[in-house]
Every structure is written in structure tokens, then in C-alpha cells.
Coordinates of C-alpha atoms in Angstrom, one line a residue:
N1 CA -61.1 56.8 -30.8
A2 CA -64.3 54.6 -30.4
Y3 CA -63.5 53.3 -27.1
Y4 CA -63.0 56.6 -25.4
Y5 CA -66.2 57.5 -26.9
F6 CA -67.8 54.7 -25.3
V7 CA -66.3 55.1 -21.9
Y8 CA -67.3 58.7 -22.2
N9 CA -71.0 58.0 -22.8
G10 CA -71.8 55.1 -20.0
G11 CA -70.1 52.0 -21.6
R12 CA -73.1 51.2 -23.8
L13 CA -73.3 49.6 -27.4
V14 CA -75.9 49.3 -29.8
E15 CA -76.7 46.1 -32.0
T16 CA -76.5 46.6 -35.7
A17 CA -80.0 45.7 -36.2
D18 CA -81.1 48.5 -34.1
Y19 CA -78.3 50.9 -35.4
P20 CA -77.3 50.1 -38.9
Y21 CA -74.2 51.4 -40.5
E22 CA -74.5 54.2 -42.8
A23 CA -71.8 55.8 -44.7
D24 CA -72.6 59.3 -43.9
V25 CA -71.3 61.9 -41.5
E26 CA -73.7 62.8 -39.2
S27 CA -74.3 62.9 -35.4
C28 CA -74.3 59.6 -33.2
K29 CA -77.7 58.5 -32.4
A30 CA -76.6 55.4 -30.1
S31 CA -78.4 57.1 -27.2
S32 CA -81.7 57.0 -28.6
N33 CA -81.3 53.0 -29.0
P34 CA -81.6 50.2 -26.7
N35 CA -78.0 49.3 -24.6
A36 CA -76.8 46.0 -26.3
A37 CA -74.0 46.2 -23.4
I38 CA -76.1 43.6 -21.1
A39 CA -73.1 41.6 -19.2
Y40 CA -70.3 44.1 -19.7
K41 CA -69.6 47.3 -20.8
I42 CA -66.3 49.6 -22.1
D43 CA -64.9 51.3 -18.8
G44 CA -61.5 51.8 -20.2
A45 CA -58.9 51.4 -22.9
T46 CA -55.0 51.5 -23.2
R47 CA -53.2 53.2 -25.6
I48 CA -50.0 50.8 -26.9
G49 CA -46.9 51.4 -28.9
Y50 CA -46.8 51.8 -32.8
N51 CA -44.9 48.8 -33.4
E52 CA -45.1 44.8 -33.7
A53 CA -43.4 44.0 -30.2
A54 CA -46.0 46.6 -28.5
N55 CA -48.8 44.8 -30.5
I56 CA -47.8 41.1 -29.5
V57 CA -47.5 42.4 -25.7
A58 CA -50.8 43.4 -26.2
L59 CA -52.2 40.6 -27.8
A60 CA -50.8 38.4 -25.1
T61 CA -53.4 40.0 -22.3
G62 CA -56.4 40.9 -24.6
S63 CA -58.0 41.8 -28.0
L64 CA -56.6 44.7 -29.7
S65 CA -58.0 47.2 -32.4
I66 CA -56.0 47.2 -35.3
A67 CA -56.5 49.6 -38.3
F68 CA -54.9 49.3 -41.6
E69 CA -55.0 49.9 -45.4
V70 CA -57.0 47.6 -47.6
T71 CA -55.6 46.9 -51.0
S72 CA -57.0 45.1 -54.1
K73 CA -55.1 42.1 -52.6
F74 CA -57.6 41.9 -49.9
H75 CA -60.6 41.5 -52.1
Q76 CA -58.9 38.6 -53.8
Y77 CA -58.1 36.5 -50.3
R78 CA -59.5 33.1 -50.0
G79 CA -57.5 31.5 -47.1
G80 CA -54.4 31.1 -45.6
I81 CA -52.0 33.6 -44.4
M82 CA -51.5 36.7 -46.3
R83 CA -48.9 38.9 -46.7
E84 CA -49.1 42.2 -48.1
T85 CA -46.2 44.6 -49.1
T86 CA -47.7 47.2 -51.6
C87 CA -49.7 49.6 -49.0
T88 CA -49.2 53.0 -49.2
G89 CA -50.1 54.3 -46.0
R90 CA -54.0 54.9 -46.4
I91 CA -55.8 53.5 -43.5
I92 CA -59.4 52.4 -44.1
H93 CA -60.3 49.4 -42.3
G94 CA -60.5 47.8 -38.9
V95 CA -60.5 44.5 -37.3
T96 CA -60.0 42.9 -34.1
G97 CA -56.8 40.8 -33.0
V98 CA -57.5 37.9 -31.0
G99 CA -54.6 36.0 -31.1
F100 CA -50.9 35.3 -32.4
T101 CA -48.5 32.9 -33.4
A102 CA -44.6 33.0 -34.2
D103 CA -45.9 33.5 -37.8
Y104 CA -49.0 35.5 -37.7
V105 CA -51.8 37.5 -36.1
L106 CA -54.9 36.1 -35.9
V107 CA -57.6 39.0 -36.7
K108 CA -61.6 38.6 -36.6
N109 CA -62.9 40.7 -39.3
S110 CA -66.1 42.6 -39.4
W111 CA -66.8 41.7 -43.0
G112 CA -67.9 38.4 -42.3
S113 CA -67.3 35.3 -44.5
G114 CA -68.1 36.9 -47.9
G115 CA -65.4 39.6 -47.3
G116 CA -62.4 38.0 -46.7

């Protein structure tokens, strides 16, 4: 529950350059780095329902944190609309939903242009 953590700790964020990701389990050291949230701060979060309709309602008013399983098909992705139906329920990746159409949800991926 990262958003609730941010709210509890004053809404501050740390830039990747100051606190790079490490695949390790340890205590957070964000408070010992400069606050990168200059013009804004996270002051709340809203839980929504666990279905597509609730996601679309939420996307109509703002961005949405989305967690899902990454299968081998994601690593082969090169463009267009992807439909994955072989998921097993092992959630291991997060993206930000930023919009939608009648056919798809538009997401921003943290892996960058080289990661799918």
C-alpha cells in the first residue's frame, strides 16, 4: 500500500537518482534523501472495486495504480493492443492506468521504452 505509506510519511517522494531501486527486502531509507515532491504531495488514496467497471469509473477522474502478472508474452511485446489470457494470478508488476477507450486501457509502464 505505497500510497498510504506516502500519506503517513508526509506525502514525500524520492527521485530514482537519489534512491535507486534494489531488489532487496530492507527498511525504507527515503526520509534520508531530498524530497522530490516540489509542486505536489500525495495526501490520500481511494480504494476502488475489483472489477473492470470500477476501474473505468476511476480512470474517468484520474490515474489508477494497476498490478498484474507478467507472462512471457509481455517480454515479446513490440506494439499495438495486447490481449493476454494465460495468466495464473501471480501479480508481479505495476503500471499506471492513464486513460481508456471502448477497446483498451492506456497504461504507462515503468520499464521504459526498452521494456515493453
